[in-house]
């Protein structure tokens, strides 16, 4: 198979699995318990890394931007810069990249191990559709938890930016929060929430896809895990560009 | 009734022919022991019965229903009639032994938790692992895992059970225990099965012993010796994707084919 045909084949297989995962939402049986477990693993389990990522990103944004803003005598706008950058771009993208590293890799290695130890075949042999029991709960959990984690990252980022502004830049607290919150409108918030839904879907589905197509024993599991993280990260960044473009077009 | 029927089935992986014009019939309560070297297509046959692998040519019937062209959703109903014991057990390692064995019942969504637990405990007792209920698969030895896999394969009372080398690499005592379970299911429960192996001693035990339930309820095993000939267990030997021998253990002993003789020694 040439590189082009194999790439087309991969896209086709990924699309088929994604379609199946979504249509499963409307079919019985539904694995609610499995979905809740996945939500706990993905959502609660990723909370600490998201808090740290958000907090320090907000802090460093305030630190770096203040220097440029000072040149224009606009240090008082630090809050606005931190909040807009975080909520529209960095919050969703960094959260999705962290989730790809922690959750996407976990999904790929778990499903990959199940493939090489014949557990997926055993599941099908016992009359269970793995796309219903394994893929749909992970896709749903990742799609719903990523926006929630993004909100946490955004909030902690604002707090990080505020602490830097307060203690390092010696800015007034109310000035920071005023510019930070006043600059946000409904569209910014919506953009900051639509993106992580798409990113969460990408990370969950890419993890499941690479996990389920694992072959070649434990080495194959390692390879699937790496491929899932790399592919999910690239797709998140590419999707971010196109989503930003579409949203900007729609706004004007 | 014929439980499993293959008619002129051909299967290729890339350019390699795994099965060629393969025919097989397994009647009700019959066991077919499939012998063959590594890569001779033994596991592929079992996966084809379940519809996990589709044939390139030919047709397959399970319980008199043609499954060749069924979709994944339609196959789910057929698979509920079949139990499969995978080579290494393939237990779900995120679940306890009890949850593993209860899995087919939980998926059927017809049983109360009490009914499920009673059935699982009965089955675990049957395979001699009554106290493993709360253990995780990682705490079990290879032989124990396969016995749990047998319990999981038969808990929903399937009419067909497929065994993929369940005795490979096990000590003679554990291997014998597994053979006893297979014989008991065949003779006492009327289960039809395909037993894939290259363990000749396990195959000979299956083909030469029968299980009887005494009036006291106790199960005993009786060897055919020279008194009778078990007709419900037959050997099938594969070479290059085709059957080169089919018959009882007695006819296997007198077979003249060079490959068969070589295989037996």
XYZ file of N, CA and C in Angstrom, chain B residues 21-258:
714
model
N -10.409 -24.258 0.721
C -11.554 -25.175 0.507
C -11.804 -26.046 1.739
N -11.848 -25.406 2.869
C -11.936 -26.125 4.143
C -13.398 -26.487 4.463
N -13.651 -27.755 4.739
C -14.990 -28.220 5.121
C -14.934 -28.788 6.531
N -15.959 -28.470 7.328
C -15.988 -29.014 8.698
C -17.433 -29.054 9.177
N -17.769 -30.149 9.881
C -19.102 -30.232 10.490
C -18.930 -30.621 11.943
N -19.581 -29.892 12.833
C -19.601 -30.296 14.245
C -21.066 -30.478 14.626
N -21.413 -31.719 14.969
C -22.822 -31.987 15.323
C -23.074 -31.629 16.777
N -24.346 -31.688 17.174
C -24.698 -31.358 18.562
C -24.008 -32.343 19.507
N -23.457 -31.841 20.598
C -22.763 -32.625 21.629
C -21.532 -33.346 21.091
N -21.030 -32.876 19.957
C -19.816 -33.488 19.407
C -18.616 -32.568 19.665
N -17.432 -33.169 19.819
C -16.210 -32.382 19.946
C -15.288 -32.706 18.783
N -14.819 -31.664 18.124
C -13.822 -31.868 17.068
C -12.505 -31.338 17.606
N -11.480 -32.210 17.623
C -10.164 -31.789 18.088
C -9.333 -31.438 16.861
N -8.937 -30.191 16.753
C -8.161 -29.781 15.585
C -6.680 -29.723 15.949
N -5.908 -30.572 15.275
C -4.465 -30.606 15.502
C -3.766 -30.007 14.293
N -2.653 -29.385 14.532
C -1.894 -28.826 13.404
C -0.742 -28.006 13.943
N 0.260 -27.831 13.142
C 1.430 -27.061 13.567
C 1.082 -25.584 13.732
N 2.052 -24.824 14.237
C 1.823 -23.390 14.411
C 1.586 -22.740 13.053
N 0.648 -21.805 13.012
C 0.368 -21.082 11.767
C -0.424 -21.888 10.763
N -1.050 -23.005 11.223
C -1.814 -23.816 10.272
C -3.280 -23.366 10.191
N -3.611 -22.258 10.830
C -4.968 -21.713 10.694
C -5.952 -22.192 11.748
N -5.446 -22.785 12.839
C -6.351 -23.341 13.856
C -7.162 -22.239 14.555
N -6.440 -21.207 15.028
C -7.134 -20.127 15.736
C -8.071 -19.373 14.790
N -7.653 -19.247 13.521
C -8.498 -18.553 12.533
C -9.856 -19.256 12.402
N -9.848 -20.594 12.471
C -11.114 -21.339 12.372
C -12.060 -20.916 13.499
N -11.506 -20.852 14.735
C -12.346 -20.470 15.885
C -12.870 -19.043 15.724
N -11.995 -18.147 15.280
C -12.428 -16.747 15.128
C -13.471 -16.623 14.025
N -13.419 -17.518 13.048
C -14.426 -17.475 11.981
C -15.797 -17.930 12.491
N -15.792 -18.893 13.414
C -17.076 -19.354 13.974
C -17.767 -18.189 14.691
N -16.957 -17.350 15.332
C -17.511 -16.209 16.069
C -17.782 -15.005 15.169
N -17.324 -15.089 13.923
C -17.496 -13.942 13.020
C -16.474 -12.851 13.284
N -15.423 -13.143 14.081
C -14.383 -12.138 14.341
C -13.499 -11.987 13.112
N -13.408 -13.065 12.325
C -12.673 -13.040 11.059
C -13.631 -13.550 9.988
N -13.660 -12.859 8.856
C -14.586 -13.257 7.778
C -13.851 -14.086 6.728
N -14.498 -15.114 6.177
C -13.835 -15.887 5.125
C -13.770 -15.098 3.809
N -12.750 -15.394 2.998
C -12.670 -14.760 1.678
C -13.630 -15.444 0.714
N -13.761 -16.757 0.874
C -14.711 -17.529 0.056
C -15.347 -18.589 0.937
N -16.485 -19.128 0.467
C -17.153 -20.194 1.204
C -18.154 -19.648 2.203
N -18.860 -20.581 2.868
C -19.904 -20.152 3.795
C -19.761 -20.868 5.132
N -20.263 -20.197 6.193
C -20.190 -20.764 7.543
C -21.584 -20.696 8.176
N -22.014 -21.809 8.762
C -23.294 -21.836 9.470
C -23.045 -22.110 10.949
N -23.777 -21.425 11.809
C -23.718 -21.709 13.247
C -25.149 -21.963 13.703
N -25.365 -23.114 14.307
C -26.726 -23.539 14.698
C -27.703 -23.376 13.522
N -27.283 -23.837 12.363
C -28.080 -23.821 11.132
C -28.401 -22.427 10.608
N -27.670 -21.399 11.078
C -27.883 -20.056 10.532
C -26.619 -19.606 9.794
N -26.821 -19.151 8.584
C -25.683 -18.708 7.782
C -25.161 -17.379 8.343
N -23.929 -17.390 8.850
C -23.394 -16.174 9.488
C -22.400 -15.431 8.589
N -22.178 -15.980 7.389
C -21.096 -15.442 6.546
C -21.209 -13.939 6.311
N -22.418 -13.491 5.985
C -22.553 -12.076 5.599
C -23.224 -11.219 6.675
N -23.325 -11.746 7.897
C -24.024 -10.969 8.939
C -23.186 -9.759 9.370
N -23.895 -8.685 9.749
C -23.190 -7.487 10.222
C -22.748 -7.715 11.670
N -21.894 -6.799 12.165
C -21.386 -6.905 13.539
C -22.554 -6.932 14.550
N -23.568 -6.122 14.317
C -24.711 -6.083 15.239
C -25.482 -7.403 15.216
N -25.667 -7.963 14.012
C -26.399 -9.241 13.909
C -25.605 -10.391 14.526
N -24.266 -10.288 14.418
C -23.417 -11.354 14.964
C -23.472 -11.409 16.489
N -23.797 -10.266 17.117
C -23.824 -10.225 18.582
C -24.791 -11.279 19.143
N -25.925 -11.473 18.464
C -26.898 -12.472 18.935
C -26.348 -13.887 18.786
N -25.651 -14.137 17.665
C -25.064 -15.458 17.431
C -23.995 -15.743 18.491
N -23.192 -14.701 18.801
C -22.078 -14.892 19.739
C -22.567 -15.236 21.140
N -23.790 -14.823 21.461
C -24.314 -15.146 22.797
C -24.573 -16.648 22.950
N -24.633 -17.372 21.825
C -24.830 -18.820 21.836
C -23.509 -19.581 21.951
N -22.402 -18.816 21.892
C -21.074 -19.442 21.820
C -20.215 -18.969 22.989
N -19.434 -19.892 23.547
C -18.445 -19.494 24.556
C -17.075 -19.752 23.967
N -16.130 -18.877 24.262
C -14.777 -19.120 23.742
C -13.739 -18.993 24.840
N -12.836 -19.976 24.888
C -11.727 -19.933 25.840
C -10.481 -19.555 25.048
N -9.971 -18.351 25.297
C -8.819 -17.876 24.532
C -7.519 -18.481 25.071
N -6.494 -18.427 24.204
C -5.222 -19.091 24.492
C -4.658 -18.754 25.875
N -4.592 -17.472 26.189
C -4.042 -17.092 27.501
C -5.165 -16.713 28.464
N -6.368 -17.066 28.166
C -7.499 -16.757 29.037
C -8.223 -15.486 28.637
N -7.443 -14.439 28.289
C -7.999 -13.134 27.898
C -9.014 -12.610 28.917
N -8.675 -12.775 30.210
C -9.570 -12.230 31.249
C -9.433 -10.708 31.258
N -10.512 -10.016 31.621
C -10.456 -8.548 31.690
C -9.681 -8.190 32.958
N -8.493 -7.601 32.802
C -7.644 -7.433 33.983
C -8.065 -6.278 34.886
N -9.080 -5.500 34.454
C -9.559 -4.439 35.347
C -10.705 -4.941 36.233
N -11.110 -6.200 36.033
C -12.235 -6.746 36.819
C -11.748 -7.905 37.686
N -12.474 -8.160 38.797
C -12.141 -9.319 39.631
C -12.563 -10.591 38.894
N -12.134 -11.737 39.446
C -12.510 -13.023 38.854
C -14.038 -13.157 38.810
N -14.680 -12.794 39.926
C -16.146 -12.883 39.985
C -16.806 -12.030 38.917
N -16.303 -10.807 38.738
C -16.877 -9.903 37.716
C -16.619 -10.427 36.310
N -15.438 -11.027 36.122
C -15.127 -11.615 34.818
C -16.121 -12.705 34.450
N -16.349 -13.621 35.416
C -17.244 -14.744 35.131
C -18.689 -14.246 34.978
N -19.030 -13.217 35.733
C -20.408 -12.698 35.664
C -20.652 -11.867 34.408
N -19.577 -11.506 33.705
C -19.685 -10.564 32.583
C -20.776 -10.923 31.559
N -20.794 -12.178 31.052
C -21.829 -12.492 30.044
C -23.250 -12.338 30.597
N -23.425 -12.634 31.901
C -24.761 -12.515 32.503
C -25.142 -11.043 32.659
N -24.135 -10.223 33.061
C -24.412 -8.798 33.249
C -24.766 -8.142 31.915
N -24.082 -8.588 30.864
C -24.352 -8.024 29.540
C -25.742 -8.408 29.038
N -26.215 -9.595 29.460
C -27.555 -10.043 29.034
C -28.642 -9.194 29.689
N -28.336 -8.556 30.815
C -29.236 -7.642 31.531
C -30.593 -8.265 31.856
N -30.573 -9.562 32.180
C -31.832 -10.233 32.526
C -31.799 -10.789 33.941
N -30.630 -10.733 34.576
C -30.483 -11.429 35.849
C -30.314 -10.454 37.016
N -30.829 -10.870 38.183
C -30.640 -10.039 39.373
C -29.213 -10.270 39.883
N -28.675 -9.328 40.671
C -27.317 -9.527 41.211
C -27.185 -10.827 42.010
N -28.258 -11.207 42.728
C -28.198 -12.442 43.528
C -28.084 -13.662 42.613
N -28.891 -13.665 41.528
C -28.835 -14.792 40.582
C -27.454 -14.901 39.960
N -26.894 -13.719 39.618
C -25.578 -13.720 38.974
C -24.526 -14.277 39.924
N -24.577 -13.802 41.176
C -23.554 -14.255 42.124
C -23.659 -15.759 42.357
N -24.902 -16.271 42.463
C -25.082 -17.708 42.684
C -24.521 -18.494 41.502
N -24.812 -18.041 40.277
C -24.330 -18.748 39.083
C -22.803 -18.718 39.017
N -22.226 -17.548 39.346
C -20.768 -17.409 39.271
C -20.103 -18.309 40.309
N -20.645 -18.322 41.530
C -20.035 -19.147 42.580
C -20.147 -20.629 42.224
N -21.283 -21.027 41.631
C -21.462 -22.427 41.224
C -20.410 -22.802 40.177
N -20.233 -21.931 39.197
C -19.273 -22.194 38.118
C -17.837 -22.217 38.629
N -17.511 -21.257 39.533
C -16.148 -21.234 40.071
C -15.890 -22.498 40.891
N -16.921 -23.008 41.561
C -16.800 -24.279 42.273
C -16.554 -25.414 41.284
N -17.252 -25.370 40.152
C -17.144 -26.397 39.100
C -15.714 -26.461 38.554
N -15.068 -25.296 38.417
C -13.691 -25.302 37.904
C -12.656 -25.349 39.040
N -13.143 -25.534 40.278
C -12.231 -25.711 41.414
C -11.565 -24.431 41.891
N -12.236 -23.298 41.717
C -11.630 -22.026 42.143
C -12.622 -21.202 42.970
N -13.340 -21.903 43.868
C -14.406 -21.244 44.625
C -13.895 -20.047 45.428
N -12.631 -20.131 45.911
C -12.158 -19.043 46.768
C -11.455 -17.917 45.991
N -11.538 -17.972 44.652
C -10.862 -16.925 43.854
C -11.804 -15.788 43.492
N -13.044 -15.824 43.995
C -14.100 -14.885 43.591
C -13.646 -13.421 43.592
N -12.974 -13.007 44.672
C -12.606 -11.585 44.796
C -11.198 -11.273 44.317
N -10.503 -12.269 43.783
C -9.125 -12.017 43.344
C -9.103 -11.307 42.006
N -7.969 -10.638 41.720
C -7.778 -10.024 40.411
C -7.053 -11.041 39.517
N -7.276 -11.001 38.200
C -6.608 -11.963 37.311
C -5.080 -11.982 37.467
N -4.479 -10.808 37.795
C -3.019 -10.775 37.920
C -2.521 -11.621 39.088
N -3.427 -11.972 40.024
C -3.011 -12.786 41.171
C -3.072 -14.281 40.869
N -3.562 -14.647 39.677
C -3.757 -16.064 39.357
C -2.608 -16.615 38.516
N -2.397 -17.935 38.622
C -1.404 -18.588 37.766
C -2.018 -18.820 36.381
N -1.185 -19.234 35.417
C -1.666 -19.453 34.047
C -2.808 -20.459 33.980
N -2.655 -21.575 34.717
C -3.691 -22.613 34.704
C -4.988 -22.125 35.323
N -4.862 -21.345 36.406
C -6.067 -20.814 37.069
C -6.802 -19.844 36.141
N -6.014 -19.011 35.425
C -6.639 -18.060 34.499
C -7.465 -18.797 33.452
N -6.913 -19.895 32.937
C -7.648 -20.613 31.887
C -8.892 -21.288 32.442
N -8.804 -21.733 33.709
C -10.016 -22.326 34.303
C -11.084 -21.260 34.525
N -10.659 -20.064 34.933
C -11.626 -18.953 35.067
C -12.213 -18.640 33.688
N -11.336 -18.690 32.653
C -11.810 -18.404 31.292
C -12.856 -19.434 30.859
N -12.668 -20.688 31.275
C -13.671 -21.710 30.946
C -14.990 -21.384 31.656
N -14.875 -20.998 32.940
C -16.089 -20.635 33.689
C -16.815 -19.480 33.004
N -16.055 -18.470 32.568
C -16.672 -17.316 31.906
C -17.304 -17.725 30.575
N -16.648 -18.681 29.899
C -17.157 -19.087 28.581
C -18.455 -19.875 28.674
N -18.700 -20.518 29.818
C -19.886 -21.389 29.882
C -20.969 -20.893 30.839
N -20.732 -19.764 31.521
C -21.683 -19.312 32.558
C -23.064 -19.004 31.973
N -23.113 -18.561 30.732
C -24.409 -18.231 30.131
C -25.001 -19.427 29.377
N -24.481 -20.623 29.662
C -24.945 -21.887 29.092
C -25.017 -21.857 27.566
N -23.886 -21.608 26.920
C -23.898 -21.609 25.448
C -24.015 -23.037 24.920
N -24.520 -23.175 23.698
C -24.632 -24.519 23.130
C -23.332 -24.932 22.444
N -22.449 -23.951 22.202
C -21.167 -24.236 21.548
C -20.043 -23.614 22.380
N -18.959 -24.378 22.602
C -17.796 -23.797 23.277
C -16.557 -24.052 22.409
N -15.752 -23.006 22.234
C -14.541 -23.106 21.418
C -13.329 -22.979 22.339
N -12.396 -23.911 22.217
C -11.213 -23.884 23.084
C -9.975 -23.640 22.230
N -9.229 -22.582 22.541
C -8.003 -22.296 21.792
C -6.798 -22.653 22.649
N -6.252 -23.831 22.431
C -5.089 -24.342 23.160
C -5.188 -24.097 24.661
N -6.226 -24.619 25.303
C -6.384 -24.309 26.733
C -5.373 -25.022 27.628
N -4.660 -26.033 27.093
C -3.715 -26.760 27.955
C -2.260 -26.455 27.608
N -2.032 -25.568 26.638
C -0.649 -25.311 26.205
C 0.197 -24.754 27.336
N 1.346 -25.368 27.545
C 2.304 -24.882 28.534
C 1.904 -25.120 29.980
N 0.933 -26.000 30.219
C 0.505 -26.253 31.610
C 1.061 -27.587 32.101
N 1.145 -27.721 33.432
C 1.620 -28.986 33.988
C 0.558 -30.065 33.774
N 0.961 -31.351 33.824
C 0.017 -32.440 33.491
C -1.236 -32.463 34.374
N -1.085 -32.067 35.654
C -2.251 -32.141 36.560
C -3.291 -31.084 36.177
N -2.831 -29.846 35.963
C -3.767 -28.779 35.563
C -4.373 -29.103 34.199
N -3.545 -29.625 33.316
C -4.004 -29.985 31.985
C -5.125 -31.027 32.076
N -4.930 -32.002 32.966
C -5.930 -33.069 33.171
C -7.239 -32.455 33.718
N -7.120 -31.513 34.667
C -8.313 -30.866 35.236
C -9.119 -30.188 34.124
N -8.388 -29.507 33.220
C -9.078 -28.797 32.130
C -9.754 -29.802 31.193
N -9.062 -30.929 30.912
C -9.666 -31.963 30.061
C -10.945 -32.511 30.698
N -10.903 -32.728 32.018
C -12.095 -33.230 32.718
C -13.272 -32.263 32.555
N -12.974 -30.970 32.640
C -14.041 -29.961 32.477
C -14.643 -30.029 31.073
N -13.760 -30.170 30.086
C -14.228 -30.219 28.698
C -15.078 -31.475 28.475
N -14.621 -32.605 29.033
C -15.364 -33.859 28.869
C -16.728 -33.750 29.554
N -16.723 -33.177 30.780
C -17.986 -33.051 31.522
C -18.981 -32.167 30.765
N -18.497 -31.084 30.193
C -19.403 -30.198 29.437
C -19.964 -30.921 28.214
N -19.121 -31.705 27.567
C -19.548 -32.429 26.363
C -20.584 -33.503 26.714
N -20.266 -34.319 27.743
C -21.117 -35.485 28.011
C -22.307 -35.181 28.911
N -22.170 -34.212 29.815
C -23.256 -33.960 30.770
C -24.123 -32.773 30.370
N -23.553 -31.821 29.636
C -24.335 -30.630 29.258
C -24.687 -30.613 27.775
N -24.155 -31.564 27.020
C -24.471 -31.634 25.587
C -23.902 -30.485 24.771
N -22.743 -29.984 25.220
C -22.126 -28.841 24.529
C -21.359 -29.332 23.286
N -21.540 -28.626 22.174
C -20.749 -28.925 20.971
C -19.475 -28.099 21.063
N -18.345 -28.665 20.613
C -17.143 -27.852 20.744
C -16.080 -28.141 19.703
N -15.213 -27.137 19.539
C -13.994 -27.323 18.754
C -12.850 -27.094 19.722
N -11.944 -28.065 19.780
C -10.822 -28.002 20.719
C -9.542 -27.934 19.889
N -8.974 -26.751 19.819
C -7.761 -26.555 19.033
C -6.558 -26.781 19.930
N -5.633 -27.626 19.497
C -4.475 -27.898 20.351
C -3.317 -28.468 19.546
N -2.110 -28.444 20.131
C -1.082 -29.337 19.611
C -0.534 -30.192 20.752
N -1.340 -30.252 21.825
C -1.001 -31.082 22.979
C -1.678 -32.447 22.782
N -0.876 -33.411 22.310
C -1.436 -34.705 21.914
C -2.004 -35.484 23.096
N -1.363 -35.350 24.273
C -1.842 -36.142 25.410
C -3.219 -35.636 25.864
N -3.423 -34.315 25.842
C -4.746 -33.779 26.198
C -5.782 -34.239 25.184
N -5.394 -34.226 23.907
C -6.320 -34.635 22.850
C -6.703 -36.101 23.016
N -5.729 -36.940 23.358
C -6.006 -38.372 23.533
C -6.946 -38.591 24.715
N -6.746 -37.845 25.796
C -7.647 -37.971 26.956
C -9.079 -37.640 26.546
N -9.238 -36.541 25.816
C -10.588 -36.127 25.399
C -11.259 -37.176 24.538
N -10.455 -37.827 23.691
C -11.025 -38.767 22.725
C -11.249 -40.151 23.318
N -10.729 -40.378 24.518
C -10.832 -41.747 25.031
C -11.546 -41.840 26.376
N -12.026 -40.726 26.900
C -12.719 -40.820 28.193
C -14.092 -40.164 28.125
N -14.980 -40.685 28.937
C -16.314 -40.079 28.998
C -16.700 -39.805 30.451
N -17.592 -38.844 30.639
C -18.044 -38.489 31.983
C -19.434 -39.071 32.215
N -19.626 -39.604 33.405
C -20.940 -40.160 33.761
C -21.345 -39.576 35.107
N -22.619 -39.181 35.199
C -23.115 -38.718 36.509
C -23.760 -39.895 37.213
N -23.189 -40.295 38.345
C -23.721 -41.437 39.099
C -25.060 -41.049 39.740
N -25.796 -42.052 40.207
C -27.096 -41.765 40.828
C -26.927 -40.879 42.065
N -25.731 -40.958 42.694
C -25.476 -40.116 43.875
C -25.240 -38.656 43.490
N -25.111 -38.397 42.184
C -24.857 -37.038 41.723
C -23.382 -36.792 41.435
N -22.542 -37.727 41.854
C -21.106 -37.561 41.652
C -20.736 -37.845 40.188
N -19.781 -37.080 39.673
C -19.347 -37.266 38.284
C -18.096 -38.147 38.255
N -18.148 -39.227 37.475
C -16.955 -40.074 37.351
C -16.543 -40.141 35.882
N -15.266 -40.467 35.668
C -14.750 -40.549 34.297
C -14.378 -41.991 33.985
N -14.749 -42.408 32.774
C -14.494 -43.796 32.398
C -13.736 -43.830 31.075
N -12.684 -44.637 31.040
C -11.886 -44.733 29.815
C -12.490 -45.771 28.889
N -12.397 -45.538 27.580
C -13.025 -46.489 26.638
C -12.273 -47.824 26.603
N -10.955 -47.798 26.920
C -10.126 -49.005 26.820
C -10.454 -49.764 25.536
N -10.705 -51.079 25.679
C -11.092 -51.822 24.479
C -12.572 -52.170 24.504
N -13.303 -51.564 25.478
C -14.703 -51.967 25.667
C -15.649 -51.247 24.709
N -15.382 -49.968 24.434
C -16.270 -49.214 23.534
C -15.462 -48.152 22.799
N -16.110 -47.511 21.846
C -15.401 -46.490 21.079
C -16.225 -45.198 21.118
N -15.634 -44.133 21.644
C -16.349 -42.846 21.717
C -16.512 -42.276 20.310
N -17.750 -42.077 19.931
C -17.976 -41.576 18.562
C -18.208 -40.077 18.535
N -18.346 -39.457 19.748
C -18.673 -38.029 19.748
C -17.451 -37.119 19.765
N -16.257 -37.735 19.668
C -15.049 -36.908 19.634
C -14.157 -37.380 18.493
N -13.874 -36.479 17.578
C -13.093 -36.868 16.396
C -11.939 -35.902 16.186
N -10.881 -36.443 15.622
C -9.695 -35.639 15.326
C -9.782 -35.056 13.917
N -9.262 -33.842 13.778
C -9.098 -33.248 12.454
C -7.644 -32.748 12.417
N -6.882 -33.183 11.429
C -5.491 -32.709 11.343
C -5.326 -31.827 10.107
N -4.744 -30.655 10.337
C -4.588 -29.669 9.257
C -3.151 -29.622 8.749
N -3.044 -29.425 7.456
C -1.712 -29.149 6.882
C -1.910 -28.238 5.679
N -1.181 -27.168 5.651
C -1.266 -26.197 4.551
C -2.713 -25.769 4.273
N -3.468 -25.544 5.341
C -4.825 -25.026 5.186
C -5.855 -26.054 4.748
N -5.457 -27.322 4.695
C -6.426 -28.356 4.286
C -6.425 -29.504 5.283
N -7.559 -30.220 5.302
C -7.661 -31.359 6.223
C -6.955 -32.557 5.594
N -5.998 -33.135 6.346
C -5.347 -34.327 5.783
C -5.770 -35.587 6.534
N -6.491 -35.397 7.658
C -7.008 -36.573 8.369
C -8.245 -36.168 9.153
N -9.234 -37.037 9.175
C -10.398 -36.829 10.044
C -10.895 -38.189 10.510
N -11.040 -38.379 11.801
C -11.533 -39.659 12.309
C -11.356 -39.791 13.800
N -11.698 -40.961 14.348
C -11.600 -41.192 15.792
C -10.152 -41.489 16.180
N -9.914 -41.579 17.493
C -8.545 -41.866 17.937
C -8.060 -43.230 17.454
N -9.008 -44.180 17.325
C -8.611 -45.511 16.862
C -8.097 -45.446 15.417
N -8.830 -44.703 14.572
C -8.384 -44.637 13.173
C -7.122 -43.778 13.038
N -6.919 -42.869 13.994
C -5.697 -42.051 13.966
C -4.463 -42.940 14.183
N -4.637 -43.926 15.097
C -3.518 -44.832 15.390
C -3.092 -45.634 14.165
N -4.055 -45.872 13.263
C -3.725 -46.700 12.100
C -3.515 -45.861 10.831
N -3.534 -44.541 10.975
C -3.382 -43.683 9.792
C -1.992 -43.884 9.169
N -1.952 -43.801 7.834
C -0.681 -44.076 7.163
C -0.013 -42.827 6.594
N -0.743 -41.704 6.599
C -0.176 -40.473 6.043
C 1.125 -40.114 6.782
N 2.123 -39.753 6.007
C 3.444 -39.519 6.576
C 3.439 -38.354 7.573
